[in-house]
Coordinates of C-alpha atoms in Angstrom, one line a residue:
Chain A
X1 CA -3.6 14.4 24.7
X2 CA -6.0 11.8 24.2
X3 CA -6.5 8.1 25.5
X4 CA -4.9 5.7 23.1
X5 CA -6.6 3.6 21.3
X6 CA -5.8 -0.4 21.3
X7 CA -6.9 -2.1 18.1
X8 CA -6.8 -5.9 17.4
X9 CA -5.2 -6.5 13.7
X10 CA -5.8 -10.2 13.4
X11 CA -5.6 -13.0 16.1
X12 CA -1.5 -12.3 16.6
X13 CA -1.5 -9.1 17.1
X14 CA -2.4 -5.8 18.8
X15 CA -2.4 -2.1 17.8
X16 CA -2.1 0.8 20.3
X17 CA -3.2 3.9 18.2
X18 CA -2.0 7.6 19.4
X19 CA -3.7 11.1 17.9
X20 CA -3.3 10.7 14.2
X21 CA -0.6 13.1 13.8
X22 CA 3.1 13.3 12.3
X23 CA 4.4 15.0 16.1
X24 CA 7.5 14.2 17.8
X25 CA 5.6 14.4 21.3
X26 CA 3.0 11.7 19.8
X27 CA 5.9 9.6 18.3
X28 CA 7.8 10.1 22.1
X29 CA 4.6 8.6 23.3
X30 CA 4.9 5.8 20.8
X31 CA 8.2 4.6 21.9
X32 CA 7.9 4.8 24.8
X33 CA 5.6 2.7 25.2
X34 CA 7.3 0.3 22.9
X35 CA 10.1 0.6 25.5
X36 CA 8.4 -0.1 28.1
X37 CA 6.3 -3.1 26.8
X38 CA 9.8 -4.7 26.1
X39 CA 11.2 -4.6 28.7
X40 CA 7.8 -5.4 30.7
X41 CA 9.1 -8.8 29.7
X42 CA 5.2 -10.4 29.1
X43 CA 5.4 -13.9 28.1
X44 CA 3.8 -15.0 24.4
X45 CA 5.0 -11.3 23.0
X46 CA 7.3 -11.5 19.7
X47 CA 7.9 -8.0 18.7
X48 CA 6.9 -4.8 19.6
X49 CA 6.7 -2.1 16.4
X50 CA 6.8 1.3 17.3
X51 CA 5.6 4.0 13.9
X52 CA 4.8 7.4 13.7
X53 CA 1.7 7.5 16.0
X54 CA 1.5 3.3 16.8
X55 CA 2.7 0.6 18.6
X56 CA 2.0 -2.8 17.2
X57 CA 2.4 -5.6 19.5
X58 CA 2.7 -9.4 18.0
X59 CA 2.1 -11.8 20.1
X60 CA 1.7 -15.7 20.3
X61 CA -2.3 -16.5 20.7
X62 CA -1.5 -19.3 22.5
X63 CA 0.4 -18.3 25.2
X64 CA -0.8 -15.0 25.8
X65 CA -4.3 -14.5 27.5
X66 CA -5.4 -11.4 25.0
X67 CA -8.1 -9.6 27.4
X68 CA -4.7 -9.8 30.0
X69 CA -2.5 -8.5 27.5
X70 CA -5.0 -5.5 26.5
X71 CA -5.4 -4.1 30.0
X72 CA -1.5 -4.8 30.9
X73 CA -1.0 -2.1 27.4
X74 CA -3.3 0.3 28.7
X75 CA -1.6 0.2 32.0
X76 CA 1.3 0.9 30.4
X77 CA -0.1 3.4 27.8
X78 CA -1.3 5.6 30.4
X79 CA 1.8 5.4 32.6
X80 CA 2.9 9.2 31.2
X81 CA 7.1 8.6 30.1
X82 CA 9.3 10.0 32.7
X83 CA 12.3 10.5 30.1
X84 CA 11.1 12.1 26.8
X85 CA 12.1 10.3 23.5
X86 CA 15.6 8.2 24.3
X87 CA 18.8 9.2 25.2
X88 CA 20.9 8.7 22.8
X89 CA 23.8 11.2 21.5
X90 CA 23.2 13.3 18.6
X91 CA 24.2 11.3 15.4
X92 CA 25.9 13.3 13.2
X93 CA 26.1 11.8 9.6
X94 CA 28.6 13.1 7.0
X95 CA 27.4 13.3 3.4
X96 CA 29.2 14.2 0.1
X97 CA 26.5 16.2 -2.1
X98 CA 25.5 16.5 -5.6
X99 CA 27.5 15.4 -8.4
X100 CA 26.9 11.5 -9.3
X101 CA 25.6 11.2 -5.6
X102 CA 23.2 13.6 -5.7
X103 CA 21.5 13.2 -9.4
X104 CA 18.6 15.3 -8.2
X105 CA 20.2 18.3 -5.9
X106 CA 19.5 20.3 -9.0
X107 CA 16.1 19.4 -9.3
X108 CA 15.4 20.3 -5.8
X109 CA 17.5 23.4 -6.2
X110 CA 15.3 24.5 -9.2
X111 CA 11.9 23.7 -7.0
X112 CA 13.3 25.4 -4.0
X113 CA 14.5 28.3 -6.6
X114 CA 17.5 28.0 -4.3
X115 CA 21.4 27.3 -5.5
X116 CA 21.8 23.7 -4.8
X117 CA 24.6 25.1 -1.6
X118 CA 21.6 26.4 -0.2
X119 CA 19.8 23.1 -0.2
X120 CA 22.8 21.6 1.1
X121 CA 22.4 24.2 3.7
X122 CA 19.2 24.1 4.2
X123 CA 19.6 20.3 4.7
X124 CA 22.0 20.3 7.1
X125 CA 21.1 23.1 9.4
X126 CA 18.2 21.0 10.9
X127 CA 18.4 18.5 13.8
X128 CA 16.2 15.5 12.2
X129 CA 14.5 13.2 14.4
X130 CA 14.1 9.5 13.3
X131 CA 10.1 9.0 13.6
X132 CA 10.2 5.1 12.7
X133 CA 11.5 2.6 10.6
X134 CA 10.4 0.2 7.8
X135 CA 10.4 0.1 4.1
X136 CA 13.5 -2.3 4.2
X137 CA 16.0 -3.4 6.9
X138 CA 17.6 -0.3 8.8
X139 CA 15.9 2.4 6.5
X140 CA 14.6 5.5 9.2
X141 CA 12.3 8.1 8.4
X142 CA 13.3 11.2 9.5
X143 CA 11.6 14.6 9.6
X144 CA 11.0 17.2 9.5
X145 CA 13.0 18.7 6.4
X146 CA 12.8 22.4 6.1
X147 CA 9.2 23.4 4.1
X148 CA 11.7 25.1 1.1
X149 CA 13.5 22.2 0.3
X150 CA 10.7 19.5 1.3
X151 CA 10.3 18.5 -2.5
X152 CA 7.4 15.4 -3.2
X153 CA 9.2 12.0 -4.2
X154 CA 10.0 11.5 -7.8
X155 CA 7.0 10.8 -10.4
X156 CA 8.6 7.4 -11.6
X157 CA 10.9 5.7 -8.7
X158 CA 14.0 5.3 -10.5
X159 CA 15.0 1.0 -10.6
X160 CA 18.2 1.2 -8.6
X161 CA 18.8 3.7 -5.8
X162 CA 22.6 2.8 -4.1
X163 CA 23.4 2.1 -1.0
X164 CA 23.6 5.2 1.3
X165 CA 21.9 7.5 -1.0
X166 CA 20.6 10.6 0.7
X167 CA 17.1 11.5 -0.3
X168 CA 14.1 13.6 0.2
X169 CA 10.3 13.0 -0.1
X170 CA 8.1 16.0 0.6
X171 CA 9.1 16.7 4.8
X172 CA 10.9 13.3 5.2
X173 CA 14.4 12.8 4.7
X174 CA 16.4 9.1 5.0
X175 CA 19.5 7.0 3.4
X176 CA 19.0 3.9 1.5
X177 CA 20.8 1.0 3.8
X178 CA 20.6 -1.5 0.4
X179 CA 20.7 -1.0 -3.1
X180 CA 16.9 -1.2 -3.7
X181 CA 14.2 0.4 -5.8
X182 CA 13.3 4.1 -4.6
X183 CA 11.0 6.9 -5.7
X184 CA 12.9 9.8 -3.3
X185 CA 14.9 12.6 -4.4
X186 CA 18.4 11.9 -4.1
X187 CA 20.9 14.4 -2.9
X188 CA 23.7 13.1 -1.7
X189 CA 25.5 10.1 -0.5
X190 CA 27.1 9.0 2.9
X191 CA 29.5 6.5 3.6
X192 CA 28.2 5.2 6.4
X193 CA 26.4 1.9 6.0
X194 CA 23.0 2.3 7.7
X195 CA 22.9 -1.4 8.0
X196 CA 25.7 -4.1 8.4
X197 CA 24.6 -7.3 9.6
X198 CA 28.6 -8.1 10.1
X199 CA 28.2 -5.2 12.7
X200 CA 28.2 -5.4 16.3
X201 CA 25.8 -3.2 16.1
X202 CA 24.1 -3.6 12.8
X203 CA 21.6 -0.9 12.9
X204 CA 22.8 2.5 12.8
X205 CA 19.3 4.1 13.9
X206 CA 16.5 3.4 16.2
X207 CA 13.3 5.2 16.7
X208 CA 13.7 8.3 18.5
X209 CA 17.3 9.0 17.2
X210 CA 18.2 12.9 16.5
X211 CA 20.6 12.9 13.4
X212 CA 22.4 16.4 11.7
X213 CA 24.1 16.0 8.6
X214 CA 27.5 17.4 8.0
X215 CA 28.4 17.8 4.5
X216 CA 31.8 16.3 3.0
X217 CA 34.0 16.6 -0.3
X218 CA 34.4 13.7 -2.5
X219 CA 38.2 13.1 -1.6
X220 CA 36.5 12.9 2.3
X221 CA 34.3 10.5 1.1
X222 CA 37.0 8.0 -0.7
X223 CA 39.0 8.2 2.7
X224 CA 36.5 7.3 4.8
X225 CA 37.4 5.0 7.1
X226 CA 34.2 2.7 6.6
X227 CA 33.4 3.3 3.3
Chain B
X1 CA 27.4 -33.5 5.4
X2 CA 25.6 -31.0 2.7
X3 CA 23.4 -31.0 0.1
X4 CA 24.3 -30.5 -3.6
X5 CA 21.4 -28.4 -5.7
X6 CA 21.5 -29.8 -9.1
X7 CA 18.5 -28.3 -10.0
X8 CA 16.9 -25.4 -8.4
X9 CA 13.7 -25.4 -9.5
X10 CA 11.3 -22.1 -9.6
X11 CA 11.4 -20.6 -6.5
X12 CA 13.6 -22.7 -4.1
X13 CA 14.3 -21.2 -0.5
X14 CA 15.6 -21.6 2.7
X15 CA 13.1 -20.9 5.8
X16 CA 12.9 -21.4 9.4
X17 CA 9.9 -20.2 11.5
X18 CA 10.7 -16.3 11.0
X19 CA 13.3 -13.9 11.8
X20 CA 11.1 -12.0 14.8
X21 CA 12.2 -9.4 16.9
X22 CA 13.6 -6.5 14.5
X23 CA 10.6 -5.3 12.7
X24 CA 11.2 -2.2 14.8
X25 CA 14.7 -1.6 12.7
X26 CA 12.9 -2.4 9.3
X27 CA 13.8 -5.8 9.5
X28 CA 10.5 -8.4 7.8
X29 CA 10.0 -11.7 9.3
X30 CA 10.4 -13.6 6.3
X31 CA 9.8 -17.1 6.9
X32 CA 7.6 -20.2 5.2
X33 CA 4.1 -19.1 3.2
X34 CA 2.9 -22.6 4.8
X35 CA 3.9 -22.3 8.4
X36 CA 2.7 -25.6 9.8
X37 CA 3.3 -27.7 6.5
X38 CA 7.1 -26.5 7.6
X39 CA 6.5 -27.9 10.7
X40 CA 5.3 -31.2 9.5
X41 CA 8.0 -31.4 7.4
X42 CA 10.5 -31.1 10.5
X43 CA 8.1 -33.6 12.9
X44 CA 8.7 -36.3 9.9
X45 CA 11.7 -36.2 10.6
X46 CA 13.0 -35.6 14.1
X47 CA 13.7 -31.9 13.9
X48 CA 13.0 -29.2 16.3
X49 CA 9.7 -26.9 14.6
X50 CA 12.3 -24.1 13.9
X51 CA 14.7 -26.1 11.7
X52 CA 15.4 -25.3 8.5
X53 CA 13.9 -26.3 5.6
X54 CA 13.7 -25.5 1.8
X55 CA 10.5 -24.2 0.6
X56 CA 9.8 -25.9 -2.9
X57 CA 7.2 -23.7 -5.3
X58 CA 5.6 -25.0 -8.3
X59 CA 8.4 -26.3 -10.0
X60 CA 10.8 -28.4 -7.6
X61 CA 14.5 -29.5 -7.7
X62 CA 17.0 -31.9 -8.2
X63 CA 19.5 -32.6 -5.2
X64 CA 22.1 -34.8 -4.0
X65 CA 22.6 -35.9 -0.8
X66 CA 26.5 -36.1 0.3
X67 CA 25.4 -38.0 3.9
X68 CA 22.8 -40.7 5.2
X69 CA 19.7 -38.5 6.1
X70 CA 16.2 -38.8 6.6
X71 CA 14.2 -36.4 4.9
X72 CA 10.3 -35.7 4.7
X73 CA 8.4 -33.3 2.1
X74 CA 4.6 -32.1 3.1
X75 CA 2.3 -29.2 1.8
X76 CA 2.4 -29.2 -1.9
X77 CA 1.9 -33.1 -3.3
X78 CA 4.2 -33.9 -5.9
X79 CA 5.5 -37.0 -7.3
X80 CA 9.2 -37.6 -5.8
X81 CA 11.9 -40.1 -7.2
X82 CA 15.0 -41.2 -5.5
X83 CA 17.5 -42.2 -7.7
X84 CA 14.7 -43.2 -9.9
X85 CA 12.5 -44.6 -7.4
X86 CA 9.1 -43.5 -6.3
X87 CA 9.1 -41.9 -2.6
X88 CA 6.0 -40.6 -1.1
X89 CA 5.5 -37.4 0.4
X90 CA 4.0 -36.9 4.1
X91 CA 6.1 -40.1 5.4
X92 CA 9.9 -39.8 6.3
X93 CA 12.5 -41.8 4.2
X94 CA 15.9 -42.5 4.2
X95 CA 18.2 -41.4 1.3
X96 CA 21.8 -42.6 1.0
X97 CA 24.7 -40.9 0.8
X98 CA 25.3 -39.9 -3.5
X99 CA 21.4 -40.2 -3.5
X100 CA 19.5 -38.0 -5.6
X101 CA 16.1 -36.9 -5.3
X102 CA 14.0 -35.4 -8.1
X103 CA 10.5 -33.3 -7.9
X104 CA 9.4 -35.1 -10.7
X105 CA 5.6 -33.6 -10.8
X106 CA 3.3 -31.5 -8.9
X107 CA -0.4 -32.7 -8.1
X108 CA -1.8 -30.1 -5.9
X109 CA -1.0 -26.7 -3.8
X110 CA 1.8 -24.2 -4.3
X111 CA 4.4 -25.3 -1.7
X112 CA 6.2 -28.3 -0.6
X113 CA 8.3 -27.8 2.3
X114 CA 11.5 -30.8 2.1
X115 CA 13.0 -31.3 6.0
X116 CA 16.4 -33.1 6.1
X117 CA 17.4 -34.6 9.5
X118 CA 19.5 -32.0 11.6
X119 CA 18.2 -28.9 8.9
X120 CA 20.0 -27.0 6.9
X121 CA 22.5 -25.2 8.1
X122 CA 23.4 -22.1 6.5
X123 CA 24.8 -18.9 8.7
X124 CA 22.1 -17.6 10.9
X125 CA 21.9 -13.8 10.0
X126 CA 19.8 -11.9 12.8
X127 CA 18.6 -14.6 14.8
X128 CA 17.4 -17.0 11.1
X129 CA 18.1 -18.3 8.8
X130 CA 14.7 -17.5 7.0
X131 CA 15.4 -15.9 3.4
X132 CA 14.2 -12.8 2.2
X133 CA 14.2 -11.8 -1.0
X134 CA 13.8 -8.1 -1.2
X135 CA 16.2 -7.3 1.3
X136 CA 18.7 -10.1 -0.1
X137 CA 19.5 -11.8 3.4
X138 CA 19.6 -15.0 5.2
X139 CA 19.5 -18.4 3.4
X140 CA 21.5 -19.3 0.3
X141 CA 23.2 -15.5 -0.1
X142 CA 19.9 -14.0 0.6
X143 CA 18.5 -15.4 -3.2
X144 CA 16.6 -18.6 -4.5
X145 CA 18.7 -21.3 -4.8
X146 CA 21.0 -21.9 -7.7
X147 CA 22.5 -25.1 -9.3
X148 CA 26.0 -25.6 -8.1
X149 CA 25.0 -24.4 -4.7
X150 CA 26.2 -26.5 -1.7
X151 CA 24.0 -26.2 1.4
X152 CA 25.2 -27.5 4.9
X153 CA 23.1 -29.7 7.3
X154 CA 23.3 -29.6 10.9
X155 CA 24.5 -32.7 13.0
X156 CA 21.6 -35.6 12.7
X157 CA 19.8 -36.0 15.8
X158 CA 20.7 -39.7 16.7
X159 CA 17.4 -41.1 14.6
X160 CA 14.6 -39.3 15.5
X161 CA 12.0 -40.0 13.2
X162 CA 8.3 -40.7 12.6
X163 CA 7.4 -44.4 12.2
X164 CA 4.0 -43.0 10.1
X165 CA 3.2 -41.4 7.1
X166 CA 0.8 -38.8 7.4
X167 CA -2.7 -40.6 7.2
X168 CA -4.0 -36.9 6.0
X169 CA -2.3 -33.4 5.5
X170 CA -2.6 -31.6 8.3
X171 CA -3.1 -28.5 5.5
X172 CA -5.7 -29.2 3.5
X173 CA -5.1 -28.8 0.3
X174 CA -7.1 -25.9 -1.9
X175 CA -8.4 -27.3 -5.4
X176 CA -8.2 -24.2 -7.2
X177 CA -10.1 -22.0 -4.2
X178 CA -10.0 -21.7 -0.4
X179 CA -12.1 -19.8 2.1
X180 CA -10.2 -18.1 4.3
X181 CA -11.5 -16.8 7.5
X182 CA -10.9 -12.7 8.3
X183 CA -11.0 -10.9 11.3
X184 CA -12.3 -7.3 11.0
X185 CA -9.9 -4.8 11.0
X186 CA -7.2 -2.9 12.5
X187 CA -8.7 0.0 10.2
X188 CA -12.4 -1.2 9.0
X189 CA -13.3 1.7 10.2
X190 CA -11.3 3.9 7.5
X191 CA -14.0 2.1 4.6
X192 CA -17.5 2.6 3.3
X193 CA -20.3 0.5 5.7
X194 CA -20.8 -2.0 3.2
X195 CA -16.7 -2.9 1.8
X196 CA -16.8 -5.8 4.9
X197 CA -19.9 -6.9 3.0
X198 CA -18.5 -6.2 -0.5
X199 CA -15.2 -8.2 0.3
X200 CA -17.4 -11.5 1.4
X201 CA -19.5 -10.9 -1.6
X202 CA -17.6 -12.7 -3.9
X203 CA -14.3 -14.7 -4.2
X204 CA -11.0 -13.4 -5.8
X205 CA -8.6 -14.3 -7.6
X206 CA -5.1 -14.1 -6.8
X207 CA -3.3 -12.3 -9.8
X208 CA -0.7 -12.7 -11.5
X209 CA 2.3 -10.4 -9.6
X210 CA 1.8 -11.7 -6.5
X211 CA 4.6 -13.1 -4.3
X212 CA 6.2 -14.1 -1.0
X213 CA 5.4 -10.6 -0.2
X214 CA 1.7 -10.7 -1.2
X215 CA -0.8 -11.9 -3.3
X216 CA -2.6 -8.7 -5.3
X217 CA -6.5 -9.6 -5.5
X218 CA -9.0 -9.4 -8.3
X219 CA -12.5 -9.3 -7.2
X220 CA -15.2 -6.9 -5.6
X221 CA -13.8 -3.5 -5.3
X222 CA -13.7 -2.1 -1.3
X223 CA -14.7 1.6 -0.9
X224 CA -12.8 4.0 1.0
X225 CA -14.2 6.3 3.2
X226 CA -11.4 8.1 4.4
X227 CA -9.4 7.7 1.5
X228 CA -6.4 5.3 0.9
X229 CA -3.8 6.8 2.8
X230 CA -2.9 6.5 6.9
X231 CA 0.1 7.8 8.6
X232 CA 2.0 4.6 7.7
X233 CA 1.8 1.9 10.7
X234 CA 2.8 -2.2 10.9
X235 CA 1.7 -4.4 8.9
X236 CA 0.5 -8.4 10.4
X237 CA 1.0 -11.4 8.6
X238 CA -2.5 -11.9 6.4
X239 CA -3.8 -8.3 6.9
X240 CA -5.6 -6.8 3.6
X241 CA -4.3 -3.7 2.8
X242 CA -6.3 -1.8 0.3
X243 CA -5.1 0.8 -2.3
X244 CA -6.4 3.5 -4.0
X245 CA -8.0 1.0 -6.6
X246 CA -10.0 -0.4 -4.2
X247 CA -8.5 -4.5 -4.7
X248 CA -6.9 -5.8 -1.8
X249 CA -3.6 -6.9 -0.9
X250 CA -3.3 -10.0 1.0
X251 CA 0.1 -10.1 3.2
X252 CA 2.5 -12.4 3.5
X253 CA 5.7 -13.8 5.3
X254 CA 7.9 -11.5 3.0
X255 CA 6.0 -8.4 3.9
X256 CA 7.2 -4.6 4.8
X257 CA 7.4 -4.1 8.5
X258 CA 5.0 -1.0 7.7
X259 CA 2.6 0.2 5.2
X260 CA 0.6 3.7 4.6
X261 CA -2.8 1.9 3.3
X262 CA -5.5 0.9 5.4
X263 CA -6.1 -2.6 6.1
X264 CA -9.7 -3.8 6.1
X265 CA -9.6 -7.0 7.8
X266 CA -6.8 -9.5 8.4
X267 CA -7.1 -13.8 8.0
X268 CA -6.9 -15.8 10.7
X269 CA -3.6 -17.6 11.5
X270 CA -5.0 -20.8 11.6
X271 CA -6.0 -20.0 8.2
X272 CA -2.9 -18.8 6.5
X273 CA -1.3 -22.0 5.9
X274 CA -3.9 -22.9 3.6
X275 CA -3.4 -19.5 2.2
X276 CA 0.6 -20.1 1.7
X277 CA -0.8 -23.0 -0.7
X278 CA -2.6 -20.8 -3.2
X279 CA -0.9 -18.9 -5.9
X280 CA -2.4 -16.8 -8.9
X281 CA -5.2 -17.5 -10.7
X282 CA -6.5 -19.5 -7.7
X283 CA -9.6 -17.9 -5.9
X284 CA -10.3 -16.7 -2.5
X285 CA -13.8 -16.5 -0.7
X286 CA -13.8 -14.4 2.5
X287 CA -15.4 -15.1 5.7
X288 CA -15.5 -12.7 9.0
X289 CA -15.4 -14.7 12.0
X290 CA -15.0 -14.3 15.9
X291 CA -12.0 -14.2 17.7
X292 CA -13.2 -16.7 19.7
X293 CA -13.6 -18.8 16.4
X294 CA -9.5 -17.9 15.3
X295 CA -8.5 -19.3 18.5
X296 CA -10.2 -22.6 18.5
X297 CA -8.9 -22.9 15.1
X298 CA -5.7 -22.3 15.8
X299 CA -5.9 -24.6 18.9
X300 CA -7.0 -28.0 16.6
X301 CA -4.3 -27.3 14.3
X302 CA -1.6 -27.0 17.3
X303 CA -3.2 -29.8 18.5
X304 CA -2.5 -32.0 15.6
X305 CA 1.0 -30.3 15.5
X306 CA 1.6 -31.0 19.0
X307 CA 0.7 -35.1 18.7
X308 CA 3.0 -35.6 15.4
X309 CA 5.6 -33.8 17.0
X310 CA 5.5 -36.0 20.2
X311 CA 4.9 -38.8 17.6
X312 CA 8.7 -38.2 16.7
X313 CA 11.4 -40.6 17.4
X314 CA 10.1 -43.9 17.3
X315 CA 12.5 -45.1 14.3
X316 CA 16.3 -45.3 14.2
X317 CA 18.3 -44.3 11.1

């Protein structure tokens, strides 16, 4: 594997750059190194980003001496991770499919060529790892969704997706923590909230997560206890 | 101890300096277009820098105060009347309780930024109280203020207040266009040799759909040479993104945490106040400059920052 790259973007902040690759050993890379840049506790620093292949670190301009701050990254860029990826549990997520739910299991059926319980199958018979976050509060990208079922996003983005709608776009899956605007192939719906600011926790998943989904009836998801 | 919106006024919101620290859950920053006018605003009048404020744009509101408070309004210059009166804007004044004060006109820039003694007070949602649009949170319900609404104001600091007017803003104010100073980068290298050239060729103009999220520019079309797409990665405040068509993006404080298009170059932060006080059909001429030249940039202005906030609390309400 090759030397990272670090990359100003601006005057505030800092870009370490892996191989330009959608790979979970890359992305391992990523956070850790976002980890460890944490909880290196550097003064001036105000977030630390971790993506698919990326770190970006913000940073106040003022307080932080940026030549410093570059060689303290690289340090810690080429420090290899002891623990691959975090240790979290499995999260196993429970989705009710198809139906009013899942208005496009049939379309991803018919470009699978597959009955729509074999891309319920399909779905949940792999372990997804959570590459990154973004998009909007508590939304994960997951991958990688099996090649069969891994249909592109939709041509027009339909105006209202709901809250905890199960979707797929080409090899990524994810579930929409907010009623927003969204272009991926819906499937399903789970009554977990991704996102609940009231939460102790409010973030159901961080970067390096591994999530299964198990699939539900309808009367399982009206009597589940958080929906 | 609140204040009563009786207008709201186009696009009236509550900011503080940012909600930082969870753009690795998804979470933006949010905060003011016109960081340091914010600031001014809260030096006026006593405030810490990270109070909150309401960010005022084009069209601004009618409110009534329900307590004593001094309050202060810099960026944007509009004409201000309390209870009829004339009140200036970069100087701190007192407004009685049942007061009202009314944006009666705007003269110049995009945002005013109005500081009440002790900030508003709304619940703090993930560390701010900074609203976001998109993702509905923080502020007033996580929306533009309404009429009806009621916002609460934190405990007065015992009269902490400027004795001065401003004798300048410390944001100049863009007449219709603003140069903005870029920094190459994080992904010049994904463009044709001469877009860097290209973009300071010529000025654009902001258009017409931009927002607190970003302003969508009109003007010399920026080749790829990679194509448009990366393996999506953050995205800084005042980076230029660049789609397919070639016209950058400019981003701002209601930005995505990431993005999948390459960004050519990325203004200086010194520079993005005066930025924050454009809006569309203004123009915008890039310049690339040094890194060395962002940071003594940003030093003067902190400077001038640092010497109105120490100016503070020379005046008792």
């Amino acid at each position: 594997m090759s030397v990272p790259r670090v990359v100003a973007a601006g005057d505030s902040a800092l870009v370490v750059e892996f191989d330009a690759h959608v790979d979970p050993v890359i992305n391992d890379r990523a956070i850790s190194l976002s980890d460890a840049i944490r909880s290196a506790g550097i003064g001036g620093i105000r977030d630390v980003v971790p993506t698919y292949r990326s770190v970006a670190v913000y940073f106040d301009p003022l307080r932080t001496d940026y030549d410093a701050l570059v060689k303290r990254v690289e340090r810690e860029a080429s420090t290899p991770s002891i623990q691959p990826g975090t240790a979290r549990a499995l999260l196993r997520i429970p989705v009710c499919y198809g139906g009013d739910f899942g208005p496009d299991l049939a379309g991803v059926a018919a470009f699978a060529r597959l009955s729509e319980q074999e891309v319920v199958g399909l779905h949940g018979a792999s372990t997804y790892r959570v590459f990154m976050l973004g998009f909007v509060p508590g939304f994960a990208y997951m991958g990688v969704v099996d090649s069969r079922i891994a249909m592109p996003r939709r041509a027009t983005p339909r105006v209202r997706v709901p809250l905890g709608s199960v979707g797929i776009a080409g090899a990524q899956t994810g579930i929409y923590p907010a009623e927003t605007p969204g272009g991926w192939q819906v499937i399903g719906r789970t009554p977990i909230k991704p996102f609940d600011p009231q939460r102790v926790e409010p973030f159901l998943l961080q970067a390096g997560d591994a999530v299964r989904f198990d699939a539900i009836s309808r009367e399982e998801f009206d009597q589940w206890p958080s929906a | 101890m609140a204040i009563r919106v009786i207008k709201p006024g186009m696009l009236t919101t509550i900011q503080d300096a940012g909600r930082w620290g969870f753009q690795a859950r998804g979470v933006p920053v949010a905060g003011p277009m016109d960081s340091v006018s914010h600031r001014v605003a809260n030096a006026l009048v006593g405030n810490d820098p990270g109070a909150a404020t309401l960010e005022i744009t084009l069209l601004g509101p009618e409110l009534e105060f329900e307590s004593e408070r001094v309050v202060a309004v810099a960026g944007a210059e509009f004409e201000l009347a309390l209870d009829g009166r004339p009140a200036r804007v970069n100087a701190p004044f007192v407004v009685a309780a049942g007061s009202h004060l009314q944006f009666v006109a705007r003269r110049r820039g995009t945002r005013a930024y109005l500081a009440v003694s002790g900030g508003v007070a709304t619940p703090i949602v993930l560390g701010s109280r900074a609203t976001h649009l998109v993702s509905a949170m923080g502020g007033c319900g996580g929306r533009a203020l309404k009429a009806g609404d009621r916002l609460p104001l934190g405990d007065s600091a015992p009269g902490a207040t400027s004795a001065h007017a401003l004798a300048a803003p410390v944001v100049a104010l863009p007449e219709g266009d603003a140069t903005l100073r870029v920094l190459p980068g994080p992904q010049d290298d994904y463009f044709a040799a001469d877009a860097l050239d290209a973009l300071q060729s010529a000025p654009y103009v902001v258009g017409p759909n931009s927002d607190r999220m970003g302003f969508r520019l009109e003007g010399p079309r920026l080749a790829h040479a990679r194509g448009a797409d990366i393996i999506s990665d953050a995205t800084p405040l005042g980076a230029l993104q660049v789609p397919a068509s070639g016209q950058p993006i400019l981003l701002m404080a209601d930005r995505q945490t990431t993005g999948g298009y390459p960004k050519i170059a990325t203004v200086i932060t010194a520079d993005m106040a005066t930025a924050g006080q454009l809006g569309p059909g203004d123009a915008i001429s890039f310049v690339a400059c040094t890194a060395r030249d962002a940071l003594a940039a940003l030093i003067a202005q902190e400077r001038a920052l640092m010497a109105l906030e120490a100016d503070g609390g020379r005046v008792r309400l």
